[in-house]
Amino acid sequence: MEIWSPCEDITETCKSKNYGILILNVPIAFDCNHNFVMSLWDQAKVRMTVDGGTQRWMDWLKVNKYDLNKVQMPELISGDMDSTPAMTLEYFKNTTTQVIYTPDQNETDFVKALRELDKYCKVNNIQIDTIYALADTSGRLDQILANINTLYKCKQIISNTKLYLLAKSSLTWLLDAGKHSLSIPQTLRDSQQWCSLLPIGEPCQVSTTGLKWNLDKKTLKFGSLVSTSNTYDGSEVVTVETDHPVVWSMSIKTLL
Ligand SMILES: Cc1ncc(C[n+]2csc(CCOP(=O)(O)OP(=O)(O)O)c2C)c(N)n1
Ligand SMILES: O=c1ccn([C@@H]2O[C@H](COP(=O)(O)O)[C@@H](O)[C@H]2O)c(=O)[nH]1
């Protein structure tokens, strides 16, 4: 049984100390809670911005009145650099940040960034068990789906590391084939926030407990049944058993 308590991990009181943070080229839309983002950045073991994510980060710091020279630098920047202004790259050349050019056009910058992050952790003997990728789910559908594809690929790139896509109001990750236990914070249960099971890679047979609309060895499949707009039945824990990997996505709206 794989145990998940990601909401506890990202809130102030119970932060996982062994995580890396990755900023993709998407809006950092946590304006109402910039302390949360800064604290997640500050306490990470490794900080990384991915191509246009570097400029997103710098702009976000400015808007939220942080002094670039007083906050922790990213340890790594990577990408094909088609979205990073030359001046920004120039700025980081004079800092401790490693800038890594990854020109391959057969993989996304996100995938290549995970590979670089893995190398960096190995070389520097840094242990991380979790990666939060700030990946707001607005804008380009191809990129949103490529980011989900990265959840499927992650295992081949970094083993034993949980990858979460963290958006302004949702958290998304992949449940592998097998049994899972997800602890759900009371605030999400009480306010009947949405959650979902998305058979994106392939059809899967799923059984659940703890949901308002539970599944009992039901096949989830695009073109047939996909569990969206589900919610909780009040139990502290949701269990999911699946015969193939399935994407779990949940609202974190009342959490932050
Ligand atoms: C079959 C196929 N389709 C599409 C591509 C093109 N392609 C896939 S990943 C990639 C790099 C994308 O870079 P990224 O920085 O992640 O996204 P961008 O914002 O530049 O589109 C490209 C060009 C390809 N190589 N192969
Ligand atoms: O609309 C978008 C654009 C990008 N991303 C993610 O960010 C990285 C880096 O993107 P660049 O455009 O090369 O700066 C990309 O690999 C995607 O993972 C996105 O999610 N949505």
Coordinates of C-alpha atoms and ligand atoms in Angstrom, one line a residue:
M1 CA 0.0 0.0 0.0
E2 CA 1.5 3.3 -1.0
I3 CA 0.7 6.1 1.5
W4 CA 0.2 9.7 0.3
S5 CA -0.2 12.8 2.4
P6 CA 0.8 15.5 0.0
C7 CA -1.5 18.2 1.4
E8 CA 0.1 17.9 4.8
D9 CA 3.5 18.0 3.1
I10 CA 2.9 21.3 1.4
T11 CA 1.3 23.1 4.3
E12 CA 3.5 25.1 6.8
T13 CA 3.2 22.8 9.8
C14 CA 4.3 19.5 8.3
K15 CA 6.6 20.2 5.4
S16 CA 8.5 17.4 3.8
K17 CA 12.1 18.5 4.2
N18 CA 13.5 16.5 1.3
Y19 CA 11.9 18.0 -1.8
G20 CA 13.0 19.8 -4.9
I21 CA 11.0 22.6 -6.5
L22 CA 10.8 23.3 -10.2
I23 CA 9.3 26.3 -11.8
L24 CA 7.9 25.8 -15.3
N25 CA 7.0 28.4 -17.8
V26 CA 3.5 29.0 -16.6
P27 CA 2.0 31.8 -14.5
I28 CA 2.9 31.5 -10.9
A29 CA -0.7 32.2 -9.9
F30 CA -0.5 32.2 -6.1
D31 CA -0.8 35.9 -5.7
C32 CA -3.2 35.7 -2.8
N33 CA -0.7 33.5 -1.0
H34 CA 2.9 34.5 -1.9
N35 CA 4.2 33.4 1.5
F36 CA 3.3 29.9 0.6
V37 CA 5.3 29.9 -2.6
M38 CA 8.2 31.6 -1.0
S39 CA 8.3 29.2 1.9
L40 CA 8.1 26.2 -0.5
W41 CA 11.0 27.8 -2.5
D42 CA 13.1 28.6 0.7
Q43 CA 12.8 25.2 2.3
A44 CA 13.5 23.1 -0.8
K45 CA 16.7 21.1 -1.0
V46 CA 17.1 22.0 -4.7
R47 CA 15.5 24.9 -6.5
M48 CA 15.3 24.9 -10.3
T49 CA 13.7 27.0 -13.0
V50 CA 13.0 25.7 -16.4
D51 CA 13.6 27.9 -19.4
G52 CA 10.9 30.6 -19.4
G53 CA 10.2 29.6 -15.8
T54 CA 13.3 31.6 -14.9
Q55 CA 11.7 34.9 -16.1
R56 CA 8.4 33.9 -14.5
W57 CA 10.2 33.5 -11.2
M58 CA 12.0 36.8 -11.5
D59 CA 8.8 38.7 -12.5
W60 CA 6.9 37.0 -9.6
L61 CA 9.6 38.2 -7.1
K62 CA 9.3 41.7 -8.4
V63 CA 5.5 41.8 -8.3
N64 CA 5.5 40.5 -4.8
K65 CA 8.2 42.9 -3.7
Y66 CA 11.0 40.4 -2.9
D67 CA 14.6 41.5 -3.4
L68 CA 16.2 39.1 -6.0
N69 CA 19.5 39.5 -4.2
K70 CA 18.0 38.5 -0.8
V71 CA 16.1 35.3 -1.8
Q72 CA 17.7 31.9 -2.4
M73 CA 19.1 31.6 -5.9
P74 CA 18.0 28.6 -8.0
E75 CA 20.7 26.0 -7.9
L76 CA 19.9 25.0 -11.5
I77 CA 18.4 26.6 -14.6
S78 CA 17.9 24.4 -17.6
G79 CA 16.1 24.5 -21.0
D80 CA 16.6 25.0 -24.7
M81 CA 16.5 28.7 -23.7
D82 CA 14.1 29.7 -26.4
S83 CA 12.0 31.5 -23.9
T84 CA 14.7 33.0 -21.7
P85 CA 15.8 36.6 -22.4
A86 CA 19.5 36.9 -23.1
M87 CA 19.9 39.4 -20.3
T88 CA 18.4 37.0 -17.8
L89 CA 20.9 34.3 -18.8
E90 CA 23.7 36.8 -18.5
Y91 CA 22.6 37.8 -15.0
F92 CA 22.8 34.2 -13.8
K93 CA 26.2 33.6 -15.3
N94 CA 27.6 35.7 -12.5
T95 CA 25.9 33.8 -9.8
T96 CA 26.2 30.4 -8.1
T97 CA 23.4 29.1 -10.3
Q98 CA 24.3 26.4 -12.8
V99 CA 22.9 27.2 -16.2
I100 CA 22.4 24.0 -18.3
Y101 CA 21.6 24.2 -22.0
T102 CA 19.4 21.3 -23.1
P103 CA 18.7 21.7 -26.9
D104 CA 17.2 18.3 -27.7
Q105 CA 13.8 19.0 -29.5
N106 CA 12.5 15.5 -29.0
E107 CA 11.8 16.0 -25.3
T108 CA 10.2 18.8 -23.4
D109 CA 12.2 21.1 -21.2
F110 CA 10.4 19.7 -18.2
V111 CA 11.5 16.1 -18.9
K112 CA 15.1 17.3 -19.6
A113 CA 15.0 19.3 -16.4
L114 CA 14.1 16.2 -14.3
R115 CA 17.1 14.4 -15.8
E116 CA 19.4 17.4 -14.9
L117 CA 17.9 17.5 -11.4
D118 CA 18.6 13.8 -10.9
K119 CA 22.2 14.3 -12.0
Y120 CA 22.7 17.3 -9.8
C121 CA 21.4 15.4 -6.7
K122 CA 23.6 12.4 -7.4
V123 CA 26.7 14.5 -7.9
N124 CA 26.1 16.6 -4.8
N125 CA 24.8 13.7 -2.7
I126 CA 21.5 15.4 -2.1
Q127 CA 18.6 13.1 -1.2
I128 CA 15.1 14.2 -2.3
D129 CA 12.0 12.1 -2.2
T130 CA 9.5 14.6 -3.6
I131 CA 9.4 17.1 -6.4
Y132 CA 6.8 19.9 -6.6
A133 CA 6.6 21.3 -10.2
L134 CA 4.7 24.6 -10.2
A135 CA 2.5 23.9 -13.3
D136 CA -0.6 26.0 -13.5
T137 CA -3.2 24.2 -15.7
S138 CA -4.2 27.1 -17.9
G139 CA -3.2 28.1 -21.4
R140 CA -1.7 25.5 -23.8
L141 CA -3.5 22.2 -23.7
D142 CA -0.6 20.4 -25.5
Q143 CA 1.7 21.5 -22.6
I144 CA -0.8 20.6 -20.0
L145 CA -0.9 17.1 -21.5
A146 CA 2.8 16.9 -21.9
N147 CA 3.2 17.7 -18.2
I148 CA 0.9 14.8 -17.4
N149 CA 2.9 12.6 -19.7
T150 CA 5.9 13.6 -17.6
L151 CA 4.2 12.1 -14.6
Y152 CA 4.1 8.8 -16.5
K153 CA 7.8 9.2 -17.6
C154 CA 9.2 10.4 -14.2
K155 CA 9.9 6.9 -12.8
Q156 CA 12.3 6.2 -15.7
I157 CA 14.1 9.4 -15.0
I158 CA 14.2 9.7 -11.2
S159 CA 13.4 6.6 -9.2
N160 CA 11.8 6.7 -5.8
T161 CA 10.8 10.3 -6.2
K162 CA 7.2 11.5 -6.1
L163 CA 6.3 14.1 -8.6
Y164 CA 3.4 16.5 -8.0
L165 CA 2.0 19.1 -10.4
L166 CA 1.1 22.0 -8.2
A167 CA -1.3 24.5 -9.6
K168 CA -3.1 27.5 -8.0
S169 CA -6.0 25.4 -6.9
S170 CA -5.1 21.8 -7.7
L171 CA -2.6 19.1 -7.0
T172 CA -2.1 16.2 -9.5
W173 CA 0.0 13.1 -9.5
L174 CA 0.1 9.5 -10.8
L175 CA -1.1 6.5 -8.8
D176 CA 0.8 3.4 -10.0
A177 CA -0.9 0.1 -10.4
G178 CA -1.5 -1.2 -6.9
K179 CA -3.1 0.0 -3.7
H180 CA -3.0 3.6 -2.4
S181 CA -4.0 5.4 0.7
L182 CA -4.5 9.2 0.4
S183 CA -5.0 11.3 3.6
I184 CA -7.4 14.1 2.9
P185 CA -7.3 17.3 5.1
Q186 CA -10.5 18.1 6.9
T187 CA -11.0 21.5 5.2
L188 CA -11.2 19.8 1.8
R189 CA -13.6 17.2 3.1
D190 CA -15.8 19.7 4.9
S191 CA -16.1 22.0 1.9
Q192 CA -16.7 19.0 -0.4
Q193 CA -13.9 20.0 -2.8
W194 CA -13.6 18.1 -6.1
C195 CA -11.3 15.2 -6.8
S196 CA -10.9 13.0 -9.8
L197 CA -9.5 9.7 -11.2
L198 CA -8.3 10.1 -14.8
P199 CA -7.4 7.1 -16.9
I200 CA -5.2 9.1 -19.2
G201 CA -2.6 6.5 -20.1
E202 CA -4.8 3.5 -20.6
P203 CA -8.1 2.1 -19.3
C204 CA -7.9 0.9 -15.7
Q205 CA -10.0 -1.1 -13.4
V206 CA -10.5 0.8 -10.1
S207 CA -11.9 0.3 -6.7
T208 CA -12.2 3.1 -4.1
T209 CA -13.3 3.9 -0.6
G210 CA -13.8 7.4 0.9
L211 CA -15.4 9.0 -2.1
K212 CA -19.0 10.2 -2.6
W213 CA -19.1 8.2 -5.9
N214 CA -17.0 5.1 -5.1
L215 CA -15.9 2.6 -7.8
D216 CA -16.1 -1.1 -7.3
K217 CA -13.9 -2.8 -9.9
K218 CA -15.2 -0.4 -12.5
T219 CA -13.3 0.2 -15.7
L220 CA -12.3 3.9 -16.2
K221 CA -11.7 4.7 -19.9
F222 CA -11.9 7.7 -22.1
G223 CA -15.0 7.4 -24.3
S224 CA -16.7 5.6 -21.4
L225 CA -16.4 6.4 -17.7
V226 CA -14.0 9.0 -16.3
S227 CA -14.4 10.0 -12.7
T228 CA -14.5 13.8 -12.6
S229 CA -16.3 16.1 -10.2
N230 CA -16.1 13.5 -7.5
T231 CA -15.8 14.4 -3.9
Y232 CA -15.3 12.9 -0.4
D233 CA -17.7 11.0 1.9
G234 CA -16.1 12.5 5.0
S235 CA -13.5 9.7 5.7
E236 CA -10.0 10.9 6.6
V237 CA -8.5 8.5 4.1
V238 CA -9.4 7.7 0.5
T239 CA -8.2 4.3 -0.8
V240 CA -7.7 3.6 -4.4
E241 CA -6.8 0.2 -6.0
T242 CA -6.0 0.2 -9.7
D243 CA -4.7 -2.4 -12.1
H244 CA -2.9 0.3 -14.3
P245 CA -1.5 3.8 -13.5
V246 CA -4.2 6.4 -13.1
V247 CA -4.0 10.1 -12.6
W248 CA -5.4 11.5 -9.3
S249 CA -6.2 15.2 -9.4
M250 CA -7.7 17.1 -6.5
S251 CA -8.7 20.6 -5.5
I252 CA -6.5 22.3 -2.9
K253 CA -8.6 25.5 -3.0
T254 CA -9.4 25.8 0.7
L255 CA -6.0 24.6 1.8
L256 CA -3.7 27.5 1.0
Ligands
LIG1 C1 6.5 13.4 -33.0 C2 7.1 14.7 -32.5 N1 6.2 15.8 -32.3 C3 6.7 16.9 -31.8 C4 8.0 17.1 -31.7 C5 8.5 18.5 -31.3 N2 8.9 18.6 -29.9 C6 8.6 17.7 -28.9 S1 9.2 18.2 -27.5 C7 9.8 19.6 -28.1 C8 10.5 20.6 -27.2 C9 9.5 21.4 -26.5 O1 10.2 22.3 -25.7 P1 9.5 22.9 -24.5 O2 10.4 24.0 -24.1 O3 9.2 21.9 -23.5 O4 8.2 23.6 -25.0 P2 7.9 24.9 -25.9 O5 7.4 25.9 -25.0 O6 9.3 25.3 -26.5 O7 6.9 24.4 -27.0 C10 9.5 19.7 -29.4 C11 9.9 20.9 -30.3 C12 8.9 16.1 -31.9 N3 10.2 16.2 -31.6 N4 8.4 14.9 -32.3
LIG2 O1 2.3 27.1 -21.9 C1 3.2 26.4 -21.3 C2 4.6 26.6 -21.6 C3 5.5 25.8 -20.9 N1 5.1 24.9 -20.0 C4 6.1 24.1 -19.3 O2 7.3 24.9 -19.1 C5 8.4 24.2 -19.7 C6 9.4 25.2 -20.2 O3 8.7 25.9 -21.3 P1 9.4 26.9 -22.3 O4 8.2 27.4 -23.1 O5 10.4 26.2 -23.0 O6 10.0 28.0 -21.5 C7 7.8 23.2 -20.7 O7 8.6 22.0 -20.9 C8 6.5 22.9 -20.0 O8 6.7 21.8 -19.1 C9 3.8 24.7 -19.7 O9 3.4 23.9 -18.9 N2 2.8 25.5 -20.4

